[in-house]
PDB file of C-alpha atoms and ligand atoms in Angstrom:
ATOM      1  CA  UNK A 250      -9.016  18.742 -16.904  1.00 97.00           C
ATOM      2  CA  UNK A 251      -7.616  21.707 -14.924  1.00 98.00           C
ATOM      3  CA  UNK A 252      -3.608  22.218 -14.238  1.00 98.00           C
ATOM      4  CA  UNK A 253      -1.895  25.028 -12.380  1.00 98.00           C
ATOM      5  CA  UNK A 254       1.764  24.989 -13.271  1.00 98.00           C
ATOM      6  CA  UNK A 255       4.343  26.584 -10.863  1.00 98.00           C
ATOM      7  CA  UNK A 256       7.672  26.647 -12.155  1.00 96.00           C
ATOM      8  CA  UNK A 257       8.829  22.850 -12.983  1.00 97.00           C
ATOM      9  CA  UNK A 258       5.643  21.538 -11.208  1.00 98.00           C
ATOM     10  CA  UNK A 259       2.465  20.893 -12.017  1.00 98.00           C
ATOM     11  CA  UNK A 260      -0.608  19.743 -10.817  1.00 98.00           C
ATOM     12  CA  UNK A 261      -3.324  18.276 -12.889  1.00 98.00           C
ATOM     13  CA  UNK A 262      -7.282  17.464 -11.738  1.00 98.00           C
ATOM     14  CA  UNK A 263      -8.399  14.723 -14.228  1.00 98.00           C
ATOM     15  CA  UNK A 264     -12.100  14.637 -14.092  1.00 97.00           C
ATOM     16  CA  UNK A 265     -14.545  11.455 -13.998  1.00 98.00           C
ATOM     17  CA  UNK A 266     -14.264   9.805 -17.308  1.00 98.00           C
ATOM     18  CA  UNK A 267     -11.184  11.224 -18.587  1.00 98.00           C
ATOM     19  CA  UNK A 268      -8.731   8.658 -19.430  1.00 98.00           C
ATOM     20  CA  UNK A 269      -5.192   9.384 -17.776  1.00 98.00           C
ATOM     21  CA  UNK A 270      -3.007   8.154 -20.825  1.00 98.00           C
ATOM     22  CA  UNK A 271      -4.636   9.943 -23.774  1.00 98.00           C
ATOM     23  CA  UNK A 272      -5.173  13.302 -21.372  1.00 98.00           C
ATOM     24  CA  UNK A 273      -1.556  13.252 -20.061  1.00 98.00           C
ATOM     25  CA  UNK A 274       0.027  12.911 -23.309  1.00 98.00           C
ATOM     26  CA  UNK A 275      -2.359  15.578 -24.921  1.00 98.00           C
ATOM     27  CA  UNK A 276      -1.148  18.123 -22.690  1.00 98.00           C
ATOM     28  CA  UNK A 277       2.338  16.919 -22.923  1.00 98.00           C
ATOM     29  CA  UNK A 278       2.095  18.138 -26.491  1.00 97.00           C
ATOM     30  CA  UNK A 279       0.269  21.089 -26.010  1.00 97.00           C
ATOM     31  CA  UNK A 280       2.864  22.374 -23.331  1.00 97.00           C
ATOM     32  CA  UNK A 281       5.927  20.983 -24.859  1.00 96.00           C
ATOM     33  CA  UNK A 282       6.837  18.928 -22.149  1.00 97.00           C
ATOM     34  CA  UNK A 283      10.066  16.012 -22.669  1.00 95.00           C
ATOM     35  CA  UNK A 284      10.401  14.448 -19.902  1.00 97.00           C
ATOM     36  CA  UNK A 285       8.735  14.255 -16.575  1.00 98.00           C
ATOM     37  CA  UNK A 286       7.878  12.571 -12.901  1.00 98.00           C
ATOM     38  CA  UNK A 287       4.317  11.388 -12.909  1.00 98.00           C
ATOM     39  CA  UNK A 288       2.467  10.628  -9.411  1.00 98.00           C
ATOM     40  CA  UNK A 289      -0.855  10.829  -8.441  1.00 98.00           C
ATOM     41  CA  UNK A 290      -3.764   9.344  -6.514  1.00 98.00           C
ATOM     42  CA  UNK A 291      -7.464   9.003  -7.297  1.00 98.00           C
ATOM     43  CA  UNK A 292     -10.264   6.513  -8.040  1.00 98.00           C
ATOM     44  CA  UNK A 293     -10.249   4.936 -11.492  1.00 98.00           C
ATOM     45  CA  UNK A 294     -12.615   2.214 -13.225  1.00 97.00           C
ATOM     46  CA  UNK A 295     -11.674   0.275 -16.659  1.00 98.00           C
ATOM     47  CA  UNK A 296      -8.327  -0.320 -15.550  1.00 98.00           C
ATOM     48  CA  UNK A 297      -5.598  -2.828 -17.484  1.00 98.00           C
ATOM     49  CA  UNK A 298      -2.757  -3.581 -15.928  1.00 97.00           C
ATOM     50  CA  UNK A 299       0.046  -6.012 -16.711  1.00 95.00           C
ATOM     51  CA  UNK A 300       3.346  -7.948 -15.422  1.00 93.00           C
ATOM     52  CA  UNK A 301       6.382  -7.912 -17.341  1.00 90.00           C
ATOM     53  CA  UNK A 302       7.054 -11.515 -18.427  1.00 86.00           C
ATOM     54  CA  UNK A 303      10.643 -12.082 -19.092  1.00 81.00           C
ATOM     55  CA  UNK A 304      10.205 -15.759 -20.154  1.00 83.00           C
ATOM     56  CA  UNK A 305       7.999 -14.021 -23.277  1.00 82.00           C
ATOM     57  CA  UNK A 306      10.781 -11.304 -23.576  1.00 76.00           C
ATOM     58  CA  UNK A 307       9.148  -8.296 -23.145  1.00 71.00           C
ATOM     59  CA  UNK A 308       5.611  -9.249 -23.467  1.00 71.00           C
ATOM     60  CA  UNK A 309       3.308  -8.290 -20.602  1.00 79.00           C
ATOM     61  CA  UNK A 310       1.038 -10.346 -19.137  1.00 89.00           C
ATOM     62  CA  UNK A 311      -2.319  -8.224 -19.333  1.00 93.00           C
ATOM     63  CA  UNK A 312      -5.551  -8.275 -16.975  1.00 96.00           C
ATOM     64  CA  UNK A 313      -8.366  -5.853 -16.935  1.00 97.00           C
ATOM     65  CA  UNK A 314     -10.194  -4.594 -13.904  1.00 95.00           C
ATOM     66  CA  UNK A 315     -13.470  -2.933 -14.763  1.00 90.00           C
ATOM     67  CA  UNK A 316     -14.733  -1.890 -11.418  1.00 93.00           C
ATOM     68  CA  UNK A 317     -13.738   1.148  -9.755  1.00 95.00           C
ATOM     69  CA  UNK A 318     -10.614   0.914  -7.246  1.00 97.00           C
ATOM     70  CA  UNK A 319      -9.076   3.121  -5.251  1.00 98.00           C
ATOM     71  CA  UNK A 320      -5.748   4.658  -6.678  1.00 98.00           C
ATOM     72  CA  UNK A 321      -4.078   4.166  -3.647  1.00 98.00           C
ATOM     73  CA  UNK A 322      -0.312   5.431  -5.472  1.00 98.00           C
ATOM     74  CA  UNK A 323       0.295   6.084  -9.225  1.00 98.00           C
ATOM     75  CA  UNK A 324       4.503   6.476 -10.144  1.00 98.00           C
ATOM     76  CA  UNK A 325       6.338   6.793 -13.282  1.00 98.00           C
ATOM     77  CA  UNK A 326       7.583   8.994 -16.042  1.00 98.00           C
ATOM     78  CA  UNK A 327       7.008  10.932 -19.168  1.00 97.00           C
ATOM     79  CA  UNK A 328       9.534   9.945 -21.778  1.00 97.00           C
ATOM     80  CA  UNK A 329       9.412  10.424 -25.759  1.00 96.00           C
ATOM     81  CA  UNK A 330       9.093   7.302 -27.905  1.00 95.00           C
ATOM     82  CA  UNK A 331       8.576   6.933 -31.392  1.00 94.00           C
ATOM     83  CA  UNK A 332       8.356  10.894 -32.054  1.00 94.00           C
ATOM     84  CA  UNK A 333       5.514  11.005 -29.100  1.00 96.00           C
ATOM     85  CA  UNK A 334       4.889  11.416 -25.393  1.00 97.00           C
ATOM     86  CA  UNK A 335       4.984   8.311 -23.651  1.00 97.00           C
ATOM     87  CA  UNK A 336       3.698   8.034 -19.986  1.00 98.00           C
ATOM     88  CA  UNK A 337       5.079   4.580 -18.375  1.00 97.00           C
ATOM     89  CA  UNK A 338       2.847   4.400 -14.852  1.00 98.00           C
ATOM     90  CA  UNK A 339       2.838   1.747 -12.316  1.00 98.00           C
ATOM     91  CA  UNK A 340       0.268   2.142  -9.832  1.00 98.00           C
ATOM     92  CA  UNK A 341      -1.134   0.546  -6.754  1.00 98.00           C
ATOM     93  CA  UNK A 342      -4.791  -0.185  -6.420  1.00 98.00           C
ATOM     94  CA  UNK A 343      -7.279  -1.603  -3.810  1.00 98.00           C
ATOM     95  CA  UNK A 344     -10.837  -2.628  -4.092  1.00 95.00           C
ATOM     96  CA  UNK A 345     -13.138  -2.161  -1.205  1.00 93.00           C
ATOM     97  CA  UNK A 346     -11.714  -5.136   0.994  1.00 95.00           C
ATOM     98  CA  UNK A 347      -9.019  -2.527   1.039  1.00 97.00           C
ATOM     99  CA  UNK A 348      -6.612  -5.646  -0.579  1.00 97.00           C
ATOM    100  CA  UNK A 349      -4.118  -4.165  -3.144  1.00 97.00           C
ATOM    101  CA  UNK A 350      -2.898  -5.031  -6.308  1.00 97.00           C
ATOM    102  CA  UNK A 351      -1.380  -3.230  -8.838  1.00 97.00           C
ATOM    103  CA  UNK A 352       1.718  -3.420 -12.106  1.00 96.00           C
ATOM    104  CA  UNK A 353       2.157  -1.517 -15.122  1.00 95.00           C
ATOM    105  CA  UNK A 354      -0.918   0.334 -16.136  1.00 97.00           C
ATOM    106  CA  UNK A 355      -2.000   0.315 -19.615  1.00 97.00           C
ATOM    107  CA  UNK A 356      -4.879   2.302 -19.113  1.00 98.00           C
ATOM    108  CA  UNK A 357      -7.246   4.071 -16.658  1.00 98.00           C
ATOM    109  CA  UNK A 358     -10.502   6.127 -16.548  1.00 98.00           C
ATOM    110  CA  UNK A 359     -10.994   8.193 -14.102  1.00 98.00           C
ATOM    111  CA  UNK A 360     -14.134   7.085 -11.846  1.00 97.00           C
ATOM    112  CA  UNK A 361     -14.212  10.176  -9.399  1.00 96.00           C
ATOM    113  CA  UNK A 362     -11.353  12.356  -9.244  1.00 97.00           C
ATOM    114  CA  UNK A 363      -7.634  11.617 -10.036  1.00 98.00           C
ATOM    115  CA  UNK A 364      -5.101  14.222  -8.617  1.00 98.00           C
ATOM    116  CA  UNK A 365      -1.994  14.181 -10.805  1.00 98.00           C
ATOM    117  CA  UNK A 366       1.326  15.317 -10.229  1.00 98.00           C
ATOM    118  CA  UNK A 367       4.279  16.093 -12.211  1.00 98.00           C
ATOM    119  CA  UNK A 368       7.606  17.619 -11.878  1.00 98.00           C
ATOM    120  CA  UNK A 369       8.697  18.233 -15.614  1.00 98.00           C
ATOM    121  CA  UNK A 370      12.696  18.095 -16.429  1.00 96.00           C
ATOM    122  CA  UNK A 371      14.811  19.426 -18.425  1.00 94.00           C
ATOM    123  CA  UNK A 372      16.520  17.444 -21.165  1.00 88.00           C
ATOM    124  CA  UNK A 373      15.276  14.713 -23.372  1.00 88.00           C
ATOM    125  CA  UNK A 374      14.160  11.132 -22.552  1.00 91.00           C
ATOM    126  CA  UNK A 375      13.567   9.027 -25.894  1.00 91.00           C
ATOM    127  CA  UNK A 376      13.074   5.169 -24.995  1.00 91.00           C
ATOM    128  CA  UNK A 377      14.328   2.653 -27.597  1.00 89.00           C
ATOM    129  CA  UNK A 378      13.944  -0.221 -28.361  1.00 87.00           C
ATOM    130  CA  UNK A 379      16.290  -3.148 -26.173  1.00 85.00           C
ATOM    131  CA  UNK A 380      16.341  -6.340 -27.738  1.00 82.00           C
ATOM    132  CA  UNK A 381      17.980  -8.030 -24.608  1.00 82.00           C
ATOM    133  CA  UNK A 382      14.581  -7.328 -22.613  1.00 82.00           C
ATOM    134  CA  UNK A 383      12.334  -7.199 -25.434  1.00 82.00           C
ATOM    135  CA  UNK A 384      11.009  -4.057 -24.282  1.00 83.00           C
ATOM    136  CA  UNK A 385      11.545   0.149 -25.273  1.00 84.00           C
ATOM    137  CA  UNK A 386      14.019   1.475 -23.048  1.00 86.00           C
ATOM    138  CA  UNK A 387      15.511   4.825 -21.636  1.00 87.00           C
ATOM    139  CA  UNK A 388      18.544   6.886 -23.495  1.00 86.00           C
ATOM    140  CA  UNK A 389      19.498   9.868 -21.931  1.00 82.00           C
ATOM    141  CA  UNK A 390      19.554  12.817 -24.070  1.00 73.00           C
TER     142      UNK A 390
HETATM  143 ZN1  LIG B 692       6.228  -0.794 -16.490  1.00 93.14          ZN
END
């Protein structure tokens, strides 16, 4: 991993094998970071992604795709929950018949390169937990 920050932006080259989650919220802790914008764009293998099920109140449906795609558009934010950075990503992917698919991502390794970047806010973002959606959600600190 290499990142060049510039003010409140900052751009982050994930290398092959890195997983995005763990490395994005390990430098979130090392530079102190609360809350962010997350894009990015790359090609990524062992990827999970899910759908948000409201019949199963906030349970995701969850399906893994294990070949490398083409991270055709990553979006989403860096929040704080529980005490620790949280990343919640959505991205768009396409195999090589160039069809997309995509949801919320779970997880992701990078297969070749994946170009990440944020814009890093001031202020707190802590999700908790909503019982009406079954899922953690934002408070505004
Ligand atoms: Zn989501």
């Amino acid at each position: 991993m290499r990142y060049l920050i510039d003010n409140n932006k900052v751009f982050v080259a994930l290398d092959r094998g890195e997983e995005i989650f763990s490395s994005l919220e390990k430098l979130a802790l090392q530079e102190n970071w609360q809350a962010a914008h997350v894009f990015a764009i790359g090609a990524v293998d062992k990827v999970e992604l899910g759908v948000y099920d409201p019949a199963s109140k906030g349970y995701y449906l969850r399906q893994s795709f294990p070949t490398i795609a083409e991270l055709v558009s990553l979006d989403g934010n860096l929040s704080y929950k529980d005490g620790k950075p949280f990343f919640h990503l959505h991205g768009v992917l396409c195999g090589k018949d160039y069809n997309c698919f995509g949801g919320h991502l779970f997880t992701a390794t990078v297969a070749a390169v994946c170009e990440v970047n944020l814009h890093i806010l001031k202020g707190n973002v802590v999700r908790e937990f909503n019982e009406n959606i079954g899922i953690a959600h934002c408070m505004i600190r």
